Short mmCIF file of C-alpha atoms in Angstrom, two decimals:
data_model
loop_
_atom_site.label_atom_id
_atom_site.label_comp_id
_atom_site.label_asym_id
_atom_site.label_seq_id
_atom_site.Cartn_x
_atom_site.Cartn_y
_atom_site.Cartn_z
CA MET A 4 -31.89 -10.76 -0.52
CA LEU A 5 -28.68 -12.81 -0.95
CA VAL A 6 -28.77 -16.43 0.25
CA THR A 7 -25.97 -17.00 2.88
CA ASP A 8 -24.44 -20.25 3.35
CA ILE A 9 -21.12 -19.30 5.07
CA PRO A 10 -19.31 -22.38 6.22
CA GLU A 11 -18.44 -22.43 10.09
CA ASP A 12 -14.72 -22.42 9.59
CA ALA A 13 -15.00 -19.08 7.58
CA TRP A 14 -15.49 -17.17 10.84
CA GLY A 15 -12.02 -15.92 11.77
CA GLU A 16 -10.16 -18.36 9.56
CA GLY A 17 -7.61 -16.76 7.11
CA PHE A 18 -8.82 -13.15 7.78
CA GLU A 19 -5.79 -11.85 9.81
CA ARG A 20 -4.15 -9.79 7.17
CA THR A 21 -4.91 -6.06 6.40
CA VAL A 22 -5.02 -5.29 2.67
CA PRO A 23 -2.64 -2.82 1.19
CA GLN A 24 -3.64 0.73 1.30
CA GLN A 25 -3.19 1.22 -2.45
CA LEU A 26 -5.66 -1.55 -3.29
CA VAL A 27 -8.50 0.41 -1.67
CA HIS A 28 -7.25 3.92 -2.66
CA LYS A 29 -6.52 5.02 0.88
CA GLU A 30 -3.35 6.69 2.29
CA ALA A 31 -3.83 6.38 5.71
CA ALA A 32 -3.38 2.65 6.94
CA HIS A 33 -5.90 3.01 9.83
CA GLU A 34 -8.63 3.98 7.32
CA VAL A 35 -8.47 0.53 5.70
CA LEU A 36 -11.43 -1.57 6.58
CA LEU A 37 -10.81 -4.71 4.90
CA THR A 38 -8.43 -7.43 6.32
CA ASP A 39 -8.67 -10.14 3.87
CA ALA A 40 -10.72 -11.59 0.94
CA VAL A 41 -11.48 -15.13 -0.30
CA ARG A 42 -12.90 -16.08 -3.61
CA VAL A 43 -15.34 -18.93 -3.12
CA ARG A 44 -16.17 -19.18 -6.84
CA PRO A 45 -16.25 -16.69 -9.87
CA GLY A 46 -18.29 -13.72 -8.73
CA LEU A 47 -18.67 -14.76 -5.11
CA PHE A 48 -16.40 -13.49 -2.36
CA TYR A 49 -16.10 -13.54 1.45
CA LEU A 50 -14.26 -10.57 2.98
CA ALA A 51 -13.27 -9.97 6.62
CA VAL A 52 -13.87 -6.29 7.59
CA ARG A 53 -12.97 -4.23 10.83
CA GLN A 54 -13.92 -1.00 12.37
CA PRO A 55 -11.10 1.04 13.94
CA ALA A 56 -11.74 1.53 17.72
CA GLY A 57 -12.52 5.05 18.37
CA HIS A 58 -12.90 6.30 14.88
CA GLY A 59 -13.45 9.96 14.68
CA LEU A 60 -16.10 10.03 12.00
CA TYR A 61 -17.94 6.51 12.05
CA ARG A 62 -19.46 6.74 15.63
CA PRO A 63 -22.69 5.51 17.17
CA ASP A 64 -25.54 7.98 16.75
CA ALA A 65 -27.65 9.29 19.76
CA ALA A 66 -29.85 6.25 19.73
CA GLY A 67 -26.92 3.87 20.03
CA GLY A 68 -27.11 2.75 16.42
CA THR A 69 -23.98 2.13 14.52
CA ASP A 70 -23.04 4.61 11.85
CA PRO A 71 -24.59 3.07 8.70
CA THR A 72 -21.97 5.03 6.38
CA LEU A 73 -19.50 2.90 7.82
CA PHE A 74 -21.05 -0.12 5.95
CA VAL A 75 -21.13 1.94 2.88
CA GLU A 76 -17.33 2.74 3.12
CA MET A 77 -16.77 -1.10 3.42
CA LEU A 78 -18.66 -1.56 0.13
CA ARG A 79 -16.70 1.30 -1.48
CA GLN A 80 -13.39 -0.30 -0.55
CA THR A 81 -14.74 -3.71 -1.55
CA ALA A 82 -15.50 -2.36 -4.91
CA ILE A 83 -11.99 -0.96 -5.48
CA TYR A 84 -10.31 -3.91 -3.88
CA LEU A 85 -12.01 -6.76 -5.94
CA SER A 86 -11.48 -4.68 -9.14
CA HIS A 87 -7.71 -4.60 -8.73
CA ARG A 88 -7.05 -8.01 -7.12
CA PHE A 89 -9.51 -10.29 -8.87
CA TYR A 90 -10.59 -8.37 -12.00
CA GLY A 91 -7.34 -7.13 -13.66
CA VAL A 92 -8.06 -3.28 -13.29
CA PRO A 93 -4.84 -1.54 -13.30
CA LEU A 94 -3.92 0.52 -10.08
CA GLU A 95 -3.50 3.78 -12.02
CA HIS A 96 -7.15 3.68 -13.22
CA PRO A 97 -9.49 6.27 -11.67
CA PHE A 98 -12.92 4.86 -10.33
CA VAL A 99 -16.17 6.52 -11.18
CA PHE A 100 -18.93 5.45 -8.71
CA CYS A 101 -22.46 5.54 -10.28
CA GLY A 102 -24.79 4.65 -7.46
CA LEU A 103 -24.97 2.86 -4.22
CA ASP A 104 -27.91 1.94 -1.70
CA PHE A 105 -27.98 0.32 1.74
CA ASP A 106 -30.29 -1.13 4.26
CA ILE A 107 -29.77 -1.82 8.00
CA PRO A 108 -32.60 -4.13 8.98
CA ALA A 109 -32.57 -3.44 12.66
CA PRO A 110 -30.55 -0.52 13.67
CA GLY A 111 -29.03 -0.95 17.04
CA ALA A 112 -26.09 -1.15 19.41
CA TYR A 113 -23.26 -3.65 19.37
CA GLY A 114 -23.85 -7.15 20.67
CA ALA A 115 -21.65 -10.17 21.68
CA GLU A 116 -23.06 -12.01 18.58
CA ASP A 117 -21.49 -9.38 16.34
CA GLU A 118 -17.72 -9.93 17.34
CA SER A 119 -17.21 -11.98 14.21
CA VAL A 120 -18.59 -10.65 10.91
CA VAL A 121 -18.19 -11.53 7.26
CA LEU A 122 -19.09 -9.47 4.29
CA GLU A 123 -20.56 -11.64 1.55
CA VAL A 124 -20.24 -10.13 -2.04
CA ARG A 125 -21.60 -11.07 -5.35
CA CYS A 126 -19.58 -9.09 -8.05
CA ARG A 127 -20.14 -9.00 -11.79
CA GLU A 128 -18.88 -7.13 -14.81
CA THR A 129 -21.95 -5.52 -16.32
CA ARG A 130 -20.15 -4.79 -19.73
CA GLU A 131 -17.39 -6.59 -21.33
CA PRO A 132 -14.09 -5.21 -20.10
CA THR A 133 -11.60 -3.51 -22.26
CA PRO A 134 -7.95 -2.09 -21.32
CA LYS A 135 -9.64 1.21 -21.02
CA ARG A 136 -12.69 0.71 -19.27
CA ALA A 137 -14.42 -1.78 -16.75
CA VAL A 138 -18.05 -1.44 -15.75
CA MET A 139 -19.09 -3.43 -12.71
CA SER A 140 -21.54 -3.81 -9.79
CA LEU A 141 -21.89 -5.82 -6.49
CA GLU A 142 -24.56 -6.84 -4.05
CA ALA A 143 -23.42 -7.45 -0.35
CA GLN A 144 -24.58 -8.40 2.97
CA LEU A 145 -22.78 -8.26 6.21
CA VAL A 146 -23.53 -11.15 8.34
CA SER A 147 -22.59 -12.38 11.80
CA PRO A 148 -23.62 -15.63 13.59
CA GLY A 149 -26.56 -13.63 14.95
CA GLY A 150 -27.89 -12.99 11.43
CA VAL A 151 -27.82 -10.20 8.74
CA ARG A 152 -26.58 -6.86 9.86
CA ALA A 153 -26.79 -4.93 6.62
CA THR A 154 -27.35 -5.20 2.81
CA GLY A 155 -26.19 -2.97 0.00
CA SER A 156 -25.17 -2.61 -3.61
CA VAL A 157 -22.71 -0.40 -5.47
CA SER A 158 -22.16 0.24 -9.19
CA TRP A 159 -19.20 1.82 -10.76
CA GLN A 160 -16.77 2.19 -13.61
CA ALA A 161 -12.78 2.08 -13.68
CA VAL A 162 -11.42 3.99 -16.87
CA ASP A 163 -7.95 4.92 -17.95
CA ARG A 164 -6.64 8.35 -17.22
CA ALA A 165 -7.14 9.84 -20.77
CA SER A 166 -10.93 8.72 -20.57
CA TYR A 167 -11.25 10.10 -17.03
CA ALA A 168 -9.65 13.60 -18.31
CA ALA A 169 -12.03 13.66 -21.06
CA VAL A 170 -15.04 13.09 -18.81
CA ARG A 171 -13.84 15.71 -16.30
CA ARG A 172 -13.41 18.37 -19.00
CA ARG A 173 -16.96 17.69 -20.31
CA GLY A 174 -18.44 17.94 -16.83
CA ALA A 175 -16.53 21.16 -16.22
CA GLY A 176 -17.79 22.85 -19.38
CA GLY A 177 -14.62 22.13 -21.31
CA ALA A 178 -12.39 23.60 -18.70
CA LEU A 179 -9.77 21.54 -16.84
CA PRO A 180 -10.73 20.82 -13.10
CA PRO A 181 -8.39 22.02 -10.60
CA ALA A 182 -5.45 19.82 -9.74
CA PRO A 183 -6.23 17.43 -6.68
CA GLY A 184 -5.21 19.10 -3.60
CA THR A 185 -5.85 22.74 -4.86
CA ALA A 186 -7.28 24.91 -1.98
CA ILE A 187 -10.85 25.91 -3.13
CA SER A 188 -13.47 27.73 -1.31
CA ALA A 189 -17.15 27.84 -2.73
CA VAL A 190 -18.96 29.63 0.08
CA GLN A 191 -22.07 31.65 -0.31
CA PRO A 192 -21.87 35.00 1.46
CA GLY A 193 -23.77 34.82 4.73
CA ALA A 194 -23.91 31.00 4.89
CA ARG A 195 -23.61 29.57 8.34
CA VAL A 196 -22.26 26.06 9.15
CA MET A 197 -24.77 24.02 11.06
CA ALA A 198 -24.27 23.19 14.64
CA PRO A 199 -23.15 19.50 14.83
CA GLU A 200 -26.05 18.56 17.20
CA LEU A 201 -28.41 19.61 14.62
CA VAL A 202 -27.15 17.20 12.05
CA GLY A 203 -26.52 14.17 14.24
CA ARG A 204 -22.73 14.79 14.65
CA GLU A 205 -20.54 15.40 17.78
CA ARG A 206 -17.68 17.31 16.22
CA SER A 207 -18.04 20.72 14.27
CA MET A 208 -15.24 19.39 11.84
CA ASP A 209 -17.58 16.57 10.62
CA VAL A 210 -20.24 18.95 9.59
CA VAL A 211 -20.73 19.24 5.79
CA VAL A 212 -23.96 21.28 5.45
CA ALA A 213 -24.54 25.02 6.01
CA GLU A 214 -27.65 27.17 6.26
CA PRO A 215 -28.04 29.87 3.56
CA GLY A 216 -27.47 33.46 4.42
CA LEU A 217 -30.97 34.31 3.46
CA PRO A 218 -33.53 31.68 4.59
CA ASP A 219 -36.23 30.51 2.10
CA GLU A 220 -39.79 31.57 2.58
CA PRO A 221 -41.17 29.65 5.52
CA SER A 222 -43.15 26.71 4.45
CA LYS A 223 -46.74 26.18 5.48
CA SER A 224 -46.50 22.45 5.10
CA GLU A 225 -45.73 20.46 8.32
CA GLU A 226 -43.72 17.94 6.47
CA PRO A 227 -39.96 18.05 6.80
CA GLY A 228 -37.95 19.81 4.02
CA GLY A 229 -35.95 22.80 3.06
CA THR A 230 -32.76 23.87 1.37
CA TRP A 231 -29.13 23.72 2.88
CA LEU A 232 -25.79 24.37 1.23
CA LEU A 233 -22.92 21.90 0.98
CA HIS A 234 -19.96 22.64 3.19
CA VAL A 235 -16.64 21.37 1.95
CA ASP A 236 -13.36 21.25 4.23
CA GLN A 237 -10.61 19.88 2.12
CA SER A 238 -8.64 19.44 5.26
CA HIS A 239 -10.87 16.65 6.69
CA PRO A 240 -8.78 13.62 7.27
CA VAL A 241 -11.47 11.07 6.27
CA PHE A 242 -13.27 12.68 3.37
CA PHE A 243 -10.01 13.94 1.84
CA ASP A 244 -7.71 11.05 2.80
CA HIS A 245 -6.02 11.83 -0.30
CA PRO A 246 -6.42 14.76 -2.55
CA SER A 247 -9.24 14.93 -5.08
CA ASP A 248 -10.26 17.05 -8.00
CA HIS A 249 -14.12 17.00 -6.98
CA VAL A 250 -16.37 16.44 -4.05
CA PRO A 251 -15.98 12.74 -2.96
CA GLY A 252 -18.91 10.57 -3.33
CA MET A 253 -18.81 9.61 0.55
CA LEU A 254 -18.85 13.24 1.50
CA LEU A 255 -22.04 13.67 -0.71
CA LEU A 256 -23.56 10.67 1.06
CA GLU A 257 -22.79 12.38 4.33
CA ALA A 258 -24.54 15.55 3.05
CA VAL A 259 -27.68 13.40 2.29
CA ARG A 260 -27.60 12.11 5.81
CA GLN A 261 -27.00 15.54 7.43
CA ALA A 262 -29.26 17.68 5.27
CA SER A 263 -32.19 15.18 5.86
CA ARG A 264 -31.31 14.94 9.59
CA ALA A 265 -31.49 18.85 9.76
CA ALA A 266 -34.89 18.76 8.00
CA LEU A 267 -36.34 16.28 10.48
CA GLY A 268 -35.81 18.37 13.55
CA PRO A 269 -36.47 16.63 17.07
CA ALA A 270 -37.58 13.13 17.32
CA PRO A 271 -41.44 12.72 17.65
CA ALA A 272 -41.36 11.67 21.39
CA PRO A 273 -39.31 12.48 24.53
CA LEU A 274 -36.35 10.31 25.15
CA TYR A 275 -36.31 9.14 21.48
CA GLU A 276 -33.64 10.11 18.85
CA TRP A 277 -33.56 9.74 14.92
CA THR A 278 -31.60 6.91 13.80
CA MET A 279 -30.79 6.31 9.83
CA SER A 280 -31.75 2.82 8.65
CA GLY A 281 -31.32 2.99 5.04
CA GLY A 282 -30.91 5.04 1.97
CA GLY A 283 -28.79 5.57 -1.18
CA VAL A 284 -27.16 8.00 -3.69
CA LYS A 285 -27.07 8.20 -7.45
CA PHE A 286 -24.39 10.33 -9.06
CA ALA A 287 -25.31 12.01 -12.24
CA ALA A 288 -22.25 14.13 -12.70
CA TYR A 289 -19.04 15.36 -10.90
CA CYS A 290 -19.76 17.75 -8.03
CA GLU A 291 -17.11 20.43 -8.41
CA LEU A 292 -15.23 21.96 -5.75
CA ALA A 293 -15.33 25.43 -7.22
CA ALA A 294 -19.03 25.92 -7.38
CA PRO A 295 -21.75 26.44 -4.59
CA THR A 296 -24.08 23.34 -4.09
CA ARG A 297 -27.51 23.55 -2.89
CA LEU A 298 -29.03 20.50 -0.96
CA VAL A 299 -32.76 20.42 -1.46
CA VAL A 300 -34.68 18.22 0.89
CA ARG A 301 -38.24 17.05 0.37
CA GLN A 302 -40.20 14.29 2.01
CA SER A 303 -40.40 11.03 -0.09
CA GLY A 304 -43.89 10.20 -1.69
CA ALA A 305 -43.71 6.96 0.16
CA SER A 306 -46.09 6.77 3.03
CA GLY A 307 -44.50 7.12 6.48
CA THR A 308 -45.44 7.20 10.15
CA ALA A 309 -44.68 9.60 13.03
CA ASP A 310 -41.76 7.48 13.87
CA GLU A 311 -40.41 6.57 10.52
CA VAL A 312 -39.87 8.85 7.48
CA THR A 313 -37.93 8.77 4.09
CA LEU A 314 -36.39 12.14 2.89
CA THR A 315 -34.95 12.87 -0.58
CA VAL A 316 -32.20 15.12 -1.12
CA GLU A 317 -30.99 16.58 -4.32
CA ALA A 318 -27.57 18.28 -4.77
CA VAL A 319 -27.84 21.11 -7.29
CA GLN A 320 -24.89 22.80 -8.90
CA ASN A 321 -25.00 25.30 -11.57
CA GLY A 322 -28.77 24.55 -12.20
CA ARG A 323 -28.44 20.94 -12.56
CA THR A 324 -28.72 17.89 -10.24
CA VAL A 325 -25.35 16.28 -9.75
CA ALA A 326 -26.49 13.84 -7.40
CA SER A 327 -29.72 12.67 -5.77
CA GLY A 328 -30.17 10.62 -2.63
CA SER A 329 -32.58 9.21 -0.01
CA ALA A 330 -32.30 8.64 3.73
CA ARG A 331 -34.83 6.40 5.80
CA TRP A 332 -35.00 7.48 9.44
CA GLN A 333 -36.62 5.73 12.51
CA ALA A 334 -37.16 7.18 15.94
CA ALA A 335 -35.56 4.88 18.39
CA PRO A 336 -35.09 5.13 22.34
CA ALA A 337 -32.04 7.28 23.02
CA ALA A 338 -28.87 5.54 24.11
CA ALA A 339 -28.53 5.39 28.04
CA ALA A 340 -25.83 8.05 29.15
CA THR A 341 -23.97 5.27 30.80
CA ALA A 342 -23.89 2.94 27.84
CA VAL A 343 -20.42 1.62 26.97
CA ARG A 344 -19.14 0.62 23.58
CA PRO A 345 -17.37 -2.71 23.74
CA GLY A 346 -13.75 -2.90 22.78
CA VAL A 347 -14.17 -4.89 19.68
CA GLU A 348 -12.68 -3.95 16.32
CA GLU A 349 -14.07 -6.55 14.02
CA VAL A 350 -17.67 -5.61 14.48
CA PHE A 351 -20.60 -3.99 13.05
CA ALA A 352 -24.14 -3.90 14.21
#
């Protein structure tokens, strides 16, 4: 846990600007979540963050909890922004994310004390940088006058284009990966995209998992688990804000969330809903757009209760695990049908 000692004048002071899109690798201005950054001392930064009102993807869940992947996207943008602005990483360097984790201490709805939030970040170079490569990590916590709202960490590399091309060729078995933006469909015959309500989503366009055409043998265990397929829609305006030659990491995180939610089934009590309170993903290799990907869900070995459970998800492609993740779920009272989200943009609960 980081120790937060943010001066009172940091709340709302000097945090008016929206950072340039190119510094967070976003093409759509409305997808930029960072508004400003201040370096307090080497390695320590305060950043102002925002949530666009009425965002189509990052929405409260059925229990009223704020979408935790919004916080992860804040961290992803922070890693890129700090690398370019404060650590001299060239704009043309591709980024390779290695892993991330996050924890939401008390999932819940928006409150008045959350109207001003600051992202406190400790960032470091984990290897001596070279003109071709930077290896970095950060730890962060999102704080408001009411307390800590989320904590997390990210590790990544930024490499020059020649190094990136070499890595991509090795990952693709020596072949060149498809050019970014190439239309590719890797769909198993008979696969059926999941209904959004079964994976905690409201819109069909946001669903990234599908049921296999031939279901696996029914499990005799009462524990949640199973196998799903990754569903990739390259027209999605958030996951593919800009063209990519591989499955983006944020889409894989969403797959961990949705596949684990599908495995859970209904909440353990009436008028309760599952809400995600933490998790993470480690990326072992690039997930290729042109190959089918299985999502294998298992219950974690960690002890759980009827209203709290941790599931692990492996993304398996061509016989190897390209990413492994976990998702921690809690059962919480369902949000009231009349609940109204406050009209605050600089907020995260």
